Amino acid sequence: MKQVQEIIDYTREALDDPIAFARRNAEAHNRHPIGYFCSYAPQELFYAAGLHPIRIFAPEIDTHRADELVQTYACGFARASLEAALDGRFDFMDGVVFVHTCDTIQNLADLWNRRVANVPAYIVSLPNRTDGPAPRKFFRRELERIRREIEARYTPIPDGLILDTVRMYLNHQRLMQDLYALRRDRPAVLSGYDMFAIVMAAFFMDRAEHAELVDWLCQAIREEHLQENPELAARPRVLVTGSMCSRPAFIREIEDAGLLVVDDDLCAGSRSFALPSNLADDPLDLLVENYLSRRACPALHMTAVHPGEALVNQARKARVDGVVFLLTQSCDPKAFEHPVEAGALAAAGIPTLTLTVEQHRAPSDQYRTRLAAFSEMLRAKRSA
């Protein structure tokens, strides 16, 4: 039990100061840090080249200079990330990786090349549609191009090393899926906040090292060394969804309202740990499958998957009492998808709460008030 708590305490450090936590981990493994803005960034190629991928999240910061450069209807994530870069907070990185998922991020990449020249940017294009042979062919060519850019700057990356790295990442994804499944079955073994800390730590730690921690936690839960907290077990169960969630306070406030977060549908959450539909032998083909066969980001399209039906299925699988939408202000892709998902959940009889948030701001009083009302409603529904 002590070792479990030590793991949780360690991963919570990732929430207290993500950049310092990430720098310590990069230095411990003697790897050059490189930032990435999106779960579709091909981290495995950079890891195979000896780099330490670090996911960039918006710090809580005023955006005075960024507001002069970026349109006001751009999301706070983009503006706060640019402000932090202009402040020099990312100067320790060898570079950053942008993925063209939405127009705002593409605009940010263009600005970055002009304003943050000391931290070079890699830009990866994604097909708007993620299923079918043409998108896979397109994305493979992008991966080949990015591989050449990395090799030109660092060192040749043999196919075998890429394959080993991809398999290591896939093992980590499998372990994270195991942990999510264990919590769906026995969610009160960990609070949603502690689960959030474990998830966030994955984006800053060496993936192989994080996989060892997750494997140990899964074993502890299976062997019942970690017991469910009765107070948590009695709470209404909720799933949190949105484009992303970078502020631990969002999850803490949900649970402070008397709810228990048992699952998520976030790009900085379960979406990052989806497993590919097929396991290819070629390392780049395996990477293509790993990224394009997952449920598509709201900025992308997958013909075979209806976003509303997918979310209903996930909510039922997690046996939740309700769903909380965290809609990032000015995130158009998720805003377009939201009515479809909310309508499907309503038709399925699953209560929802929609909260608009800023990724670089703490939760508002209104956020807490509406959560308290939603919690009271779900408790009353449970009692009835």
mmCIF file of C-alpha atoms in Angstrom:
data_model
loop_
_atom_site.group_PDB
_atom_site.id
_atom_site.type_symbol
_atom_site.label_atom_id
_atom_site.label_comp_id
_atom_site.label_asym_id
_atom_site.label_seq_id
_atom_site.Cartn_x
_atom_site.Cartn_y
_atom_site.Cartn_z
ATOM 1 C CA MET A 1 0.000 0.000 0.000
ATOM 2 C CA LYS A 2 2.835 2.370 0.818
ATOM 3 C CA GLN A 3 4.361 1.843 -2.632
ATOM 4 C CA VAL A 4 1.000 2.601 -4.288
ATOM 5 C CA GLN A 5 0.768 5.879 -2.395
ATOM 6 C CA GLU A 6 4.365 6.689 -3.325
ATOM 7 C CA ILE A 7 3.502 6.212 -7.003
ATOM 8 C CA ILE A 8 0.435 8.438 -6.685
ATOM 9 C CA ASP A 9 2.380 11.103 -4.795
ATOM 10 C CA TYR A 10 5.106 11.029 -7.448
ATOM 11 C CA THR A 11 2.669 11.413 -10.354
ATOM 12 C CA ARG A 12 0.943 14.288 -8.548
ATOM 13 C CA GLU A 13 4.201 16.216 -8.951
ATOM 14 C CA ALA A 14 3.331 16.333 -12.662
ATOM 15 C CA LEU A 15 0.280 18.408 -11.766
ATOM 16 C CA ASP A 16 2.123 20.776 -9.433
ATOM 17 C CA ASP A 17 4.803 21.864 -11.927
ATOM 18 C CA PRO A 18 4.595 20.020 -15.279
ATOM 19 C CA ILE A 19 7.612 21.705 -16.886
ATOM 20 C CA ALA A 20 9.951 21.103 -13.931
ATOM 21 C CA PHE A 21 8.702 17.500 -13.678
ATOM 22 C CA ALA A 22 9.292 16.927 -17.400
ATOM 23 C CA ARG A 23 12.782 18.488 -17.316
ATOM 24 C CA ARG A 24 13.835 16.274 -14.411
ATOM 25 C CA ASN A 25 12.645 13.185 -16.249
ATOM 26 C CA ALA A 26 14.425 14.151 -19.477
ATOM 27 C CA GLU A 27 17.672 14.789 -17.591
ATOM 28 C CA ALA A 28 17.364 11.515 -15.664
ATOM 29 C CA HIS A 29 17.293 9.594 -18.972
ATOM 30 C CA ASN A 30 19.905 11.809 -20.660
ATOM 31 C CA ARG A 31 17.527 12.715 -23.478
ATOM 32 C CA HIS A 32 16.932 16.045 -25.203
ATOM 33 C CA PRO A 33 13.365 17.275 -24.509
ATOM 34 C CA ILE A 34 11.039 18.011 -27.406
ATOM 35 C CA GLY A 35 7.513 19.371 -26.973
ATOM 36 C CA TYR A 36 4.375 18.307 -28.802
ATOM 37 C CA PHE A 37 0.928 19.902 -28.900
ATOM 38 C CA CYS A 38 -1.329 17.035 -29.924
ATOM 39 C CA SER A 39 -1.896 13.342 -29.244
ATOM 40 C CA TYR A 40 -1.478 12.710 -32.996
ATOM 41 C CA ALA A 41 2.189 13.778 -32.917
ATOM 42 C CA PRO A 42 4.349 10.746 -33.861
ATOM 43 C CA GLN A 43 6.208 10.695 -30.552
ATOM 44 C CA GLU A 44 7.748 7.297 -31.290
ATOM 45 C CA LEU A 45 9.946 8.678 -34.091
ATOM 46 C CA PHE A 46 11.389 11.346 -31.806
ATOM 47 C CA TYR A 47 11.854 8.895 -28.934
ATOM 48 C CA ALA A 48 13.696 6.487 -31.266
ATOM 49 C CA ALA A 49 16.062 9.358 -32.166
ATOM 50 C CA GLY A 50 17.007 9.742 -28.487
ATOM 51 C CA LEU A 51 14.640 12.608 -27.634
ATOM 52 C CA HIS A 52 12.237 12.927 -24.689
ATOM 53 C CA PRO A 53 8.725 13.874 -25.923
ATOM 54 C CA ILE A 54 6.870 16.252 -23.575
ATOM 55 C CA ARG A 55 3.255 17.205 -24.130
ATOM 56 C CA ILE A 56 2.629 20.945 -23.954
ATOM 57 C CA PHE A 57 -0.372 22.131 -21.969
ATOM 58 C CA ALA A 58 -1.523 25.700 -21.486
ATOM 59 C CA PRO A 59 -0.115 27.206 -18.269
ATOM 60 C CA GLU A 60 -2.266 29.474 -16.123
ATOM 61 C CA ILE A 61 -0.994 32.746 -17.512
ATOM 62 C CA ASP A 62 -2.124 36.164 -18.782
ATOM 63 C CA THR A 63 -1.906 36.382 -22.573
ATOM 64 C CA HIS A 64 -1.169 40.077 -23.195
ATOM 65 C CA ARG A 65 1.484 39.618 -25.894
ATOM 66 C CA ALA A 66 -0.161 36.604 -27.497
ATOM 67 C CA ASP A 67 -3.460 38.514 -27.753
ATOM 68 C CA GLU A 68 -1.681 41.031 -29.978
ATOM 69 C CA LEU A 69 -0.702 38.228 -32.373
ATOM 70 C CA VAL A 70 -3.583 35.766 -32.262
ATOM 71 C CA GLN A 71 -7.228 36.504 -33.014
ATOM 72 C CA THR A 72 -9.375 36.833 -29.892
ATOM 73 C CA TYR A 73 -11.635 33.966 -30.944
ATOM 74 C CA ALA A 74 -8.701 31.521 -30.835
ATOM 75 C CA CYS A 75 -8.799 29.120 -27.905
ATOM 76 C CA GLY A 76 -6.973 29.952 -24.676
ATOM 77 C CA PHE A 77 -4.788 26.869 -25.128
ATOM 78 C CA ALA A 78 -3.205 28.351 -28.258
ATOM 79 C CA ARG A 79 -2.876 31.860 -26.823
ATOM 80 C CA ALA A 80 -1.425 30.717 -23.476
ATOM 81 C CA SER A 81 1.027 28.348 -25.174
ATOM 82 C CA LEU A 82 2.292 31.170 -27.387
ATOM 83 C CA GLU A 83 2.553 33.513 -24.392
ATOM 84 C CA ALA A 84 4.603 30.923 -22.492
ATOM 85 C CA ALA A 85 6.884 30.490 -25.514
ATOM 86 C CA LEU A 86 7.390 34.253 -25.803
ATOM 87 C CA ASP A 87 8.282 34.226 -22.088
ATOM 88 C CA GLY A 88 11.010 31.672 -22.830
ATOM 89 C CA ARG A 89 9.403 28.851 -20.858
ATOM 90 C CA PHE A 90 10.080 26.347 -23.643
ATOM 91 C CA ASP A 91 13.624 27.472 -24.472
ATOM 92 C CA PHE A 92 15.050 24.308 -22.881
ATOM 93 C CA MET A 93 13.388 22.194 -25.595
ATOM 94 C CA ASP A 94 15.136 21.087 -28.775
ATOM 95 C CA GLY A 95 11.984 21.872 -30.694
ATOM 96 C CA VAL A 96 8.219 21.440 -30.762
ATOM 97 C CA VAL A 97 5.884 19.317 -32.890
ATOM 98 C CA PHE A 98 2.687 20.771 -34.307
ATOM 99 C CA VAL A 99 -0.004 18.625 -35.883
ATOM 100 C CA HIS A 100 -2.453 20.318 -38.231
ATOM 101 C CA THR A 101 -5.646 19.154 -36.568
ATOM 102 C CA CYS A 102 -7.384 22.547 -36.543
ATOM 103 C CA ASP A 103 -6.858 25.952 -38.145
ATOM 104 C CA THR A 104 -5.951 27.602 -34.831
ATOM 105 C CA ILE A 105 -3.031 25.245 -34.235
ATOM 106 C CA GLN A 106 -1.872 25.679 -37.835
ATOM 107 C CA ASN A 107 -1.943 29.447 -37.319
ATOM 108 C CA LEU A 108 0.005 29.015 -34.089
ATOM 109 C CA ALA A 109 2.632 26.956 -35.930
ATOM 110 C CA ASP A 110 3.078 29.736 -38.502
ATOM 111 C CA LEU A 111 3.424 32.345 -35.746
ATOM 112 C CA TRP A 112 5.840 30.132 -33.842
ATOM 113 C CA ASN A 113 8.252 29.946 -36.764
ATOM 114 C CA ARG A 114 8.355 33.750 -36.883
ATOM 115 C CA ARG A 115 8.325 34.606 -33.187
ATOM 116 C CA VAL A 116 10.000 31.646 -31.423
ATOM 117 C CA ALA A 117 12.771 30.873 -33.874
ATOM 118 C CA ASN A 118 15.129 29.539 -31.172
ATOM 119 C CA VAL A 119 12.761 26.568 -30.610
ATOM 120 C CA PRO A 120 12.338 25.057 -34.098
ATOM 121 C CA ALA A 121 8.972 23.634 -35.110
ATOM 122 C CA TYR A 122 8.163 20.382 -36.879
ATOM 123 C CA ILE A 123 4.773 20.466 -38.614
ATOM 124 C CA VAL A 124 2.882 17.228 -39.284
ATOM 125 C CA SER A 125 -0.146 17.239 -41.574
ATOM 126 C CA LEU A 126 -3.014 14.863 -40.935
ATOM 127 C CA PRO A 127 -5.668 13.665 -43.368
ATOM 128 C CA ASN A 128 -9.073 15.135 -42.457
ATOM 129 C CA ARG A 129 -10.587 11.693 -42.913
ATOM 130 C CA THR A 130 -8.832 8.933 -40.977
ATOM 131 C CA ASP A 131 -10.312 5.727 -42.442
ATOM 132 C CA GLY A 132 -9.647 4.255 -45.869
ATOM 133 C CA PRO A 133 -6.496 3.570 -47.927
ATOM 134 C CA ALA A 134 -5.911 7.144 -49.188
ATOM 135 C CA PRO A 135 -5.562 8.718 -45.699
ATOM 136 C CA ARG A 136 -3.190 5.942 -44.649
ATOM 137 C CA LYS A 137 -1.046 6.457 -47.732
ATOM 138 C CA PHE A 138 -0.965 10.225 -47.093
ATOM 139 C CA PHE A 139 -0.044 9.874 -43.415
ATOM 140 C CA ARG A 140 2.674 7.323 -44.121
ATOM 141 C CA ARG A 141 4.313 9.804 -46.508
ATOM 142 C CA GLU A 142 4.130 12.452 -43.776
ATOM 143 C CA LEU A 143 5.829 10.090 -41.339
ATOM 144 C CA GLU A 144 8.562 9.365 -43.901
ATOM 145 C CA ARG A 145 9.109 13.117 -44.356
ATOM 146 C CA ILE A 146 9.276 13.784 -40.593
ATOM 147 C CA ARG A 147 11.659 10.843 -40.189
ATOM 148 C CA ARG A 148 13.984 12.398 -42.776
ATOM 149 C CA GLU A 149 13.861 15.753 -40.948
ATOM 150 C CA ILE A 150 14.729 14.106 -37.631
ATOM 151 C CA GLU A 151 17.542 12.052 -39.152
ATOM 152 C CA ALA A 152 18.993 15.125 -40.885
ATOM 153 C CA ARG A 153 19.199 16.930 -37.541
ATOM 154 C CA TYR A 154 20.159 14.050 -35.260
ATOM 155 C CA THR A 155 21.023 10.536 -36.387
ATOM 156 C CA PRO A 156 19.747 7.792 -38.702
ATOM 157 C CA ILE A 157 16.902 5.805 -37.116
ATOM 158 C CA PRO A 158 16.954 2.111 -38.116
ATOM 159 C CA ASP A 159 13.630 0.411 -38.850
ATOM 160 C CA GLY A 160 14.265 -2.072 -36.050
ATOM 161 C CA LEU A 161 14.683 0.698 -33.473
ATOM 162 C CA ILE A 162 11.455 2.385 -34.613
ATOM 163 C CA LEU A 163 9.625 -0.943 -34.409
ATOM 164 C CA ASP A 164 10.937 -1.596 -30.891
ATOM 165 C CA THR A 165 9.889 1.916 -29.823
ATOM 166 C CA VAL A 166 6.417 1.573 -31.321
ATOM 167 C CA ARG A 167 5.955 -1.756 -29.542
ATOM 168 C CA MET A 168 7.076 -0.175 -26.268
ATOM 169 C CA TYR A 169 4.503 2.594 -26.706
ATOM 170 C CA LEU A 170 1.832 0.018 -27.582
ATOM 171 C CA ASN A 171 2.655 -1.900 -24.410
ATOM 172 C CA HIS A 172 2.190 1.314 -22.446
ATOM 173 C CA GLN A 173 -1.144 1.946 -24.195
ATOM 174 C CA ARG A 174 -2.280 -1.608 -23.349
ATOM 175 C CA LEU A 175 -1.375 -1.119 -19.685
ATOM 176 C CA MET A 176 -3.225 2.201 -19.566
ATOM 177 C CA GLN A 177 -6.273 0.534 -21.086
ATOM 178 C CA ASP A 178 -6.002 -2.157 -18.400
ATOM 179 C CA LEU A 179 -5.945 0.523 -15.702
ATOM 180 C CA TYR A 180 -8.973 2.279 -17.213
ATOM 181 C CA ALA A 181 -10.829 -1.064 -17.338
ATOM 182 C CA LEU A 182 -9.974 -1.871 -13.711
ATOM 183 C CA ARG A 183 -11.274 1.521 -12.603
ATOM 184 C CA ARG A 184 -14.490 1.109 -14.579
ATOM 185 C CA ASP A 185 -15.026 -2.108 -12.601
ATOM 186 C CA ARG A 186 -13.796 -0.779 -9.237
ATOM 187 C CA PRO A 187 -13.557 3.013 -9.661
ATOM 188 C CA ALA A 188 -13.199 3.842 -5.975
ATOM 189 C CA VAL A 189 -9.754 2.205 -5.730
ATOM 190 C CA LEU A 190 -8.431 5.542 -7.035
ATOM 191 C CA SER A 191 -10.082 8.937 -7.063
ATOM 192 C CA GLY A 192 -10.595 10.509 -10.469
ATOM 193 C CA TYR A 193 -8.068 13.166 -9.464
ATOM 194 C CA ASP A 194 -5.397 10.543 -8.751
ATOM 195 C CA MET A 195 -6.191 8.821 -12.039
ATOM 196 C CA PHE A 196 -5.811 12.199 -13.758
ATOM 197 C CA ALA A 197 -2.375 12.599 -12.142
ATOM 198 C CA ILE A 198 -1.309 9.163 -13.420
ATOM 199 C CA VAL A 199 -2.544 10.001 -16.923
ATOM 200 C CA MET A 200 -0.862 13.417 -17.001
ATOM 201 C CA ALA A 201 2.441 11.993 -15.748
ATOM 202 C CA ALA A 202 2.541 9.768 -18.843
ATOM 203 C CA PHE A 203 2.934 12.850 -21.024
ATOM 204 C CA PHE A 204 6.045 14.008 -19.148
ATOM 205 C CA MET A 205 7.775 10.766 -18.077
ATOM 206 C CA ASP A 206 9.777 8.258 -20.074
ATOM 207 C CA ARG A 207 7.072 5.930 -21.430
ATOM 208 C CA ALA A 208 8.887 2.727 -20.472
ATOM 209 C CA GLU A 209 9.311 3.977 -16.907
ATOM 210 C CA HIS A 210 5.677 5.078 -16.710
ATOM 211 C CA ALA A 211 4.593 1.677 -18.029
ATOM 212 C CA GLU A 212 6.362 0.003 -15.089
ATOM 213 C CA LEU A 213 4.428 2.181 -12.615
ATOM 214 C CA VAL A 214 1.105 1.469 -14.317
ATOM 215 C CA ASP A 215 1.835 -2.265 -14.468
ATOM 216 C CA TRP A 216 2.541 -2.252 -10.731
ATOM 217 C CA LEU A 217 -0.689 -0.352 -10.002
ATOM 218 C CA CYS A 218 -2.737 -2.774 -12.118
ATOM 219 C CA GLN A 219 -1.256 -5.732 -10.234
ATOM 220 C CA ALA A 220 -1.975 -4.059 -6.886
ATOM 221 C CA ILE A 221 -5.613 -3.528 -7.876
ATOM 222 C CA ARG A 222 -6.050 -7.067 -9.225
ATOM 223 C CA GLU A 223 -4.531 -8.610 -6.122
ATOM 224 C CA GLU A 224 -6.743 -6.354 -3.986
ATOM 225 C CA HIS A 225 -3.832 -4.670 -2.233
ATOM 226 C CA LEU A 226 -5.726 -1.457 -3.011
ATOM 227 C CA GLN A 227 -9.226 -1.401 -1.516
ATOM 228 C CA GLU A 228 -12.165 0.702 -2.676
ATOM 229 C CA ASN A 229 -12.957 3.807 -0.659
ATOM 230 C CA PRO A 230 -16.602 3.371 0.528
ATOM 231 C CA GLU A 231 -17.269 7.113 0.452
ATOM 232 C CA LEU A 232 -16.103 7.359 -3.160
ATOM 233 C CA ALA A 233 -17.990 4.190 -4.143
ATOM 234 C CA ALA A 234 -21.286 5.714 -2.984
ATOM 235 C CA ARG A 235 -20.987 8.755 -5.260
ATOM 236 C CA PRO A 236 -22.695 9.176 -8.651
ATOM 237 C CA ARG A 237 -20.373 8.027 -11.439
ATOM 238 C CA VAL A 238 -19.573 10.436 -14.274
ATOM 239 C CA LEU A 239 -17.633 10.405 -17.530
ATOM 240 C CA VAL A 240 -15.778 13.583 -18.527
ATOM 241 C CA THR A 241 -15.537 14.469 -22.202
ATOM 242 C CA GLY A 242 -14.203 17.378 -24.239
ATOM 243 C CA SER A 243 -11.421 18.248 -26.651
ATOM 244 C CA MET A 244 -8.831 18.223 -23.872
ATOM 245 C CA CYS A 245 -8.407 18.871 -20.167
ATOM 246 C CA SER A 246 -5.127 20.298 -18.922
ATOM 247 C CA ARG A 247 -6.171 21.769 -15.576
ATOM 248 C CA PRO A 248 -6.244 19.377 -12.616
ATOM 249 C CA ALA A 249 -8.612 21.792 -10.868
ATOM 250 C CA PHE A 250 -11.348 20.843 -13.371
ATOM 251 C CA ILE A 251 -11.301 17.244 -12.106
ATOM 252 C CA ARG A 252 -10.826 18.198 -8.468
ATOM 253 C CA GLU A 253 -13.868 20.491 -8.540
ATOM 254 C CA ILE A 254 -16.002 17.759 -10.132
ATOM 255 C CA GLU A 255 -15.120 15.416 -7.281
ATOM 256 C CA ASP A 256 -15.396 18.144 -4.645
ATOM 257 C CA ALA A 257 -19.013 18.455 -5.802
ATOM 258 C CA GLY A 258 -19.588 14.865 -4.646
ATOM 259 C CA LEU A 259 -19.145 13.043 -7.971
ATOM 260 C CA LEU A 260 -16.661 10.341 -8.979
ATOM 261 C CA VAL A 261 -14.914 10.550 -12.371
ATOM 262 C CA VAL A 262 -14.716 6.923 -13.542
ATOM 263 C CA ASP A 263 -13.806 7.419 -17.209
ATOM 264 C CA ASP A 264 -12.962 10.095 -19.772
ATOM 265 C CA ASP A 265 -13.182 10.786 -23.481
ATOM 266 C CA LEU A 266 -10.354 13.305 -23.795
ATOM 267 C CA CYS A 267 -7.393 13.659 -26.142
ATOM 268 C CA ALA A 268 -5.289 14.151 -23.004
ATOM 269 C CA GLY A 269 -6.812 10.984 -21.601
ATOM 270 C CA SER A 270 -8.227 7.710 -22.888
ATOM 271 C CA ARG A 271 -8.030 8.747 -26.568
ATOM 272 C CA SER A 272 -4.228 8.871 -26.293
ATOM 273 C CA PHE A 273 -4.110 5.238 -25.200
ATOM 274 C CA ALA A 274 -6.319 3.609 -27.827
ATOM 275 C CA LEU A 275 -4.846 0.506 -29.465
ATOM 276 C CA PRO A 276 -4.630 0.005 -33.250
ATOM 277 C CA SER A 277 -7.120 -2.187 -35.093
ATOM 278 C CA ASN A 278 -4.329 -4.091 -36.848
ATOM 279 C CA LEU A 279 -0.725 -4.854 -35.947
ATOM 280 C CA ALA A 280 1.511 -4.344 -38.992
ATOM 281 C CA ASP A 281 5.083 -5.620 -39.314
ATOM 282 C CA ASP A 282 6.425 -2.478 -40.981
ATOM 283 C CA PRO A 283 7.187 0.160 -38.294
ATOM 284 C CA LEU A 284 5.674 3.095 -40.198
ATOM 285 C CA ASP A 285 2.578 1.109 -41.190
ATOM 286 C CA LEU A 286 2.176 0.193 -37.530
ATOM 287 C CA LEU A 287 2.431 3.878 -36.606
ATOM 288 C CA VAL A 288 -0.197 4.744 -39.224
ATOM 289 C CA GLU A 289 -2.580 2.155 -37.766
ATOM 290 C CA ASN A 290 -1.825 3.260 -34.220
ATOM 291 C CA TYR A 291 -2.864 6.850 -34.916
ATOM 292 C CA LEU A 292 -5.524 6.607 -37.610
ATOM 293 C CA SER A 293 -7.560 3.637 -36.364
ATOM 294 C CA ARG A 294 -8.449 5.287 -33.036
ATOM 295 C CA ARG A 295 -11.704 7.203 -32.673
ATOM 296 C CA ALA A 296 -11.137 10.426 -34.590
ATOM 297 C CA CYS A 297 -10.440 13.741 -32.904
ATOM 298 C CA PRO A 298 -13.365 16.214 -33.240
ATOM 299 C CA ALA A 299 -11.294 18.095 -35.841
ATOM 300 C CA LEU A 300 -11.096 14.941 -37.993
ATOM 301 C CA HIS A 301 -13.620 12.556 -39.522
ATOM 302 C CA MET A 302 -14.040 8.782 -39.426
ATOM 303 C CA THR A 303 -16.862 7.578 -41.645
ATOM 304 C CA ALA A 304 -17.441 4.340 -39.759
ATOM 305 C CA VAL A 305 -17.857 5.970 -36.317
ATOM 306 C CA HIS A 306 -20.775 8.152 -35.225
ATOM 307 C CA PRO A 307 -19.481 10.381 -32.387
ATOM 308 C CA GLY A 308 -22.794 10.365 -30.500
ATOM 309 C CA GLU A 309 -23.211 6.598 -30.637
ATOM 310 C CA ALA A 310 -19.564 6.086 -29.657
ATOM 311 C CA LEU A 311 -19.946 8.292 -26.584
ATOM 312 C CA VAL A 312 -23.194 6.573 -25.557
ATOM 313 C CA ASN A 313 -21.472 3.186 -25.830
ATOM 314 C CA GLN A 314 -18.556 4.402 -23.735
ATOM 315 C CA ALA A 315 -20.897 5.860 -21.098
ATOM 316 C CA ARG A 316 -22.824 2.594 -20.873
ATOM 317 C CA LYS A 317 -19.628 0.571 -20.674
ATOM 318 C CA ALA A 318 -18.499 2.730 -17.731
ATOM 319 C CA ARG A 319 -21.995 2.453 -16.163
ATOM 320 C CA VAL A 320 -22.096 6.178 -15.460
ATOM 321 C CA ASP A 321 -24.929 8.186 -13.956
ATOM 322 C CA GLY A 322 -24.087 11.219 -16.072
ATOM 323 C CA VAL A 323 -21.672 12.860 -18.491
ATOM 324 C CA VAL A 324 -19.847 16.167 -17.971
ATOM 325 C CA PHE A 325 -18.839 18.092 -21.099
ATOM 326 C CA LEU A 326 -15.828 20.395 -20.660
ATOM 327 C CA LEU A 327 -16.114 22.597 -23.734
ATOM 328 C CA THR A 328 -13.005 24.682 -24.268
ATOM 329 C CA GLN A 329 -13.973 28.259 -25.137
ATOM 330 C CA SER A 330 -13.622 28.878 -28.906
ATOM 331 C CA CYS A 331 -12.838 25.231 -29.747
ATOM 332 C CA ASP A 332 -14.939 25.046 -32.911
ATOM 333 C CA PRO A 333 -14.351 21.351 -33.770
ATOM 334 C CA LYS A 334 -15.704 20.147 -30.412
ATOM 335 C CA ALA A 335 -18.467 22.777 -30.477
ATOM 336 C CA PHE A 336 -19.737 21.317 -33.778
ATOM 337 C CA GLU A 337 -19.588 17.756 -32.398
ATOM 338 C CA HIS A 338 -21.206 18.605 -29.049
ATOM 339 C CA PRO A 339 -24.874 18.839 -30.177
ATOM 340 C CA VAL A 340 -24.629 15.428 -31.862
ATOM 341 C CA GLU A 341 -23.150 13.823 -28.747
ATOM 342 C CA ALA A 342 -25.481 15.580 -26.303
ATOM 343 C CA GLY A 343 -28.496 14.613 -28.414
ATOM 344 C CA ALA A 344 -27.461 10.961 -28.512
ATOM 345 C CA LEU A 345 -26.935 10.891 -24.734
ATOM 346 C CA ALA A 346 -30.325 12.527 -24.144
ATOM 347 C CA ALA A 347 -31.999 9.942 -26.381
ATOM 348 C CA ALA A 348 -30.283 7.216 -24.355
ATOM 349 C CA GLY A 349 -31.560 8.730 -21.099
ATOM 350 C CA ILE A 350 -28.098 9.714 -19.823
ATOM 351 C CA PRO A 351 -28.046 13.121 -18.037
ATOM 352 C CA THR A 352 -25.428 15.642 -19.163
ATOM 353 C CA LEU A 353 -23.889 18.874 -17.916
ATOM 354 C CA THR A 354 -22.106 21.222 -20.323
ATOM 355 C CA LEU A 355 -19.474 23.547 -18.844
ATOM 356 C CA THR A 356 -17.491 26.069 -20.892
ATOM 357 C CA VAL A 357 -13.889 26.314 -19.685
ATOM 358 C CA GLU A 358 -10.641 28.092 -20.499
ATOM 359 C CA GLN A 359 -7.584 25.837 -20.529
ATOM 360 C CA HIS A 360 -5.402 28.596 -19.038
ATOM 361 C CA ARG A 361 -7.808 29.684 -16.301
ATOM 362 C CA ALA A 362 -8.918 28.196 -12.977
ATOM 363 C CA PRO A 363 -12.562 27.084 -12.677
ATOM 364 C CA SER A 364 -15.081 29.876 -12.036
ATOM 365 C CA ASP A 365 -17.640 30.106 -9.242
ATOM 366 C CA GLN A 366 -20.320 29.339 -11.826
ATOM 367 C CA TYR A 367 -18.444 26.112 -12.662
ATOM 368 C CA ARG A 368 -18.671 24.988 -9.035
ATOM 369 C CA THR A 369 -22.305 26.058 -8.623
ATOM 370 C CA ARG A 370 -23.500 24.166 -11.682
ATOM 371 C CA LEU A 371 -21.537 21.070 -10.680
ATOM 372 C CA ALA A 372 -23.144 21.121 -7.241
ATOM 373 C CA ALA A 373 -26.617 21.286 -8.824
ATOM 374 C CA PHE A 374 -25.776 18.446 -11.253
ATOM 375 C CA SER A 375 -24.439 16.325 -8.395
ATOM 376 C CA GLU A 376 -27.611 16.909 -6.384
ATOM 377 C CA MET A 377 -29.759 15.958 -9.379
ATOM 378 C CA LEU A 378 -27.822 12.717 -9.992
ATOM 379 C CA ARG A 379 -28.041 11.773 -6.304
ATOM 380 C CA ALA A 380 -31.796 12.360 -6.329
ATOM 381 C CA LYS A 381 -32.147 10.273 -9.473
ATOM 382 C CA ARG A 382 -30.132 7.465 -7.853
ATOM 383 C CA SER A 383 -32.334 7.540 -4.747
ATOM 384 C CA ALA A 384 -35.475 7.437 -6.869
#
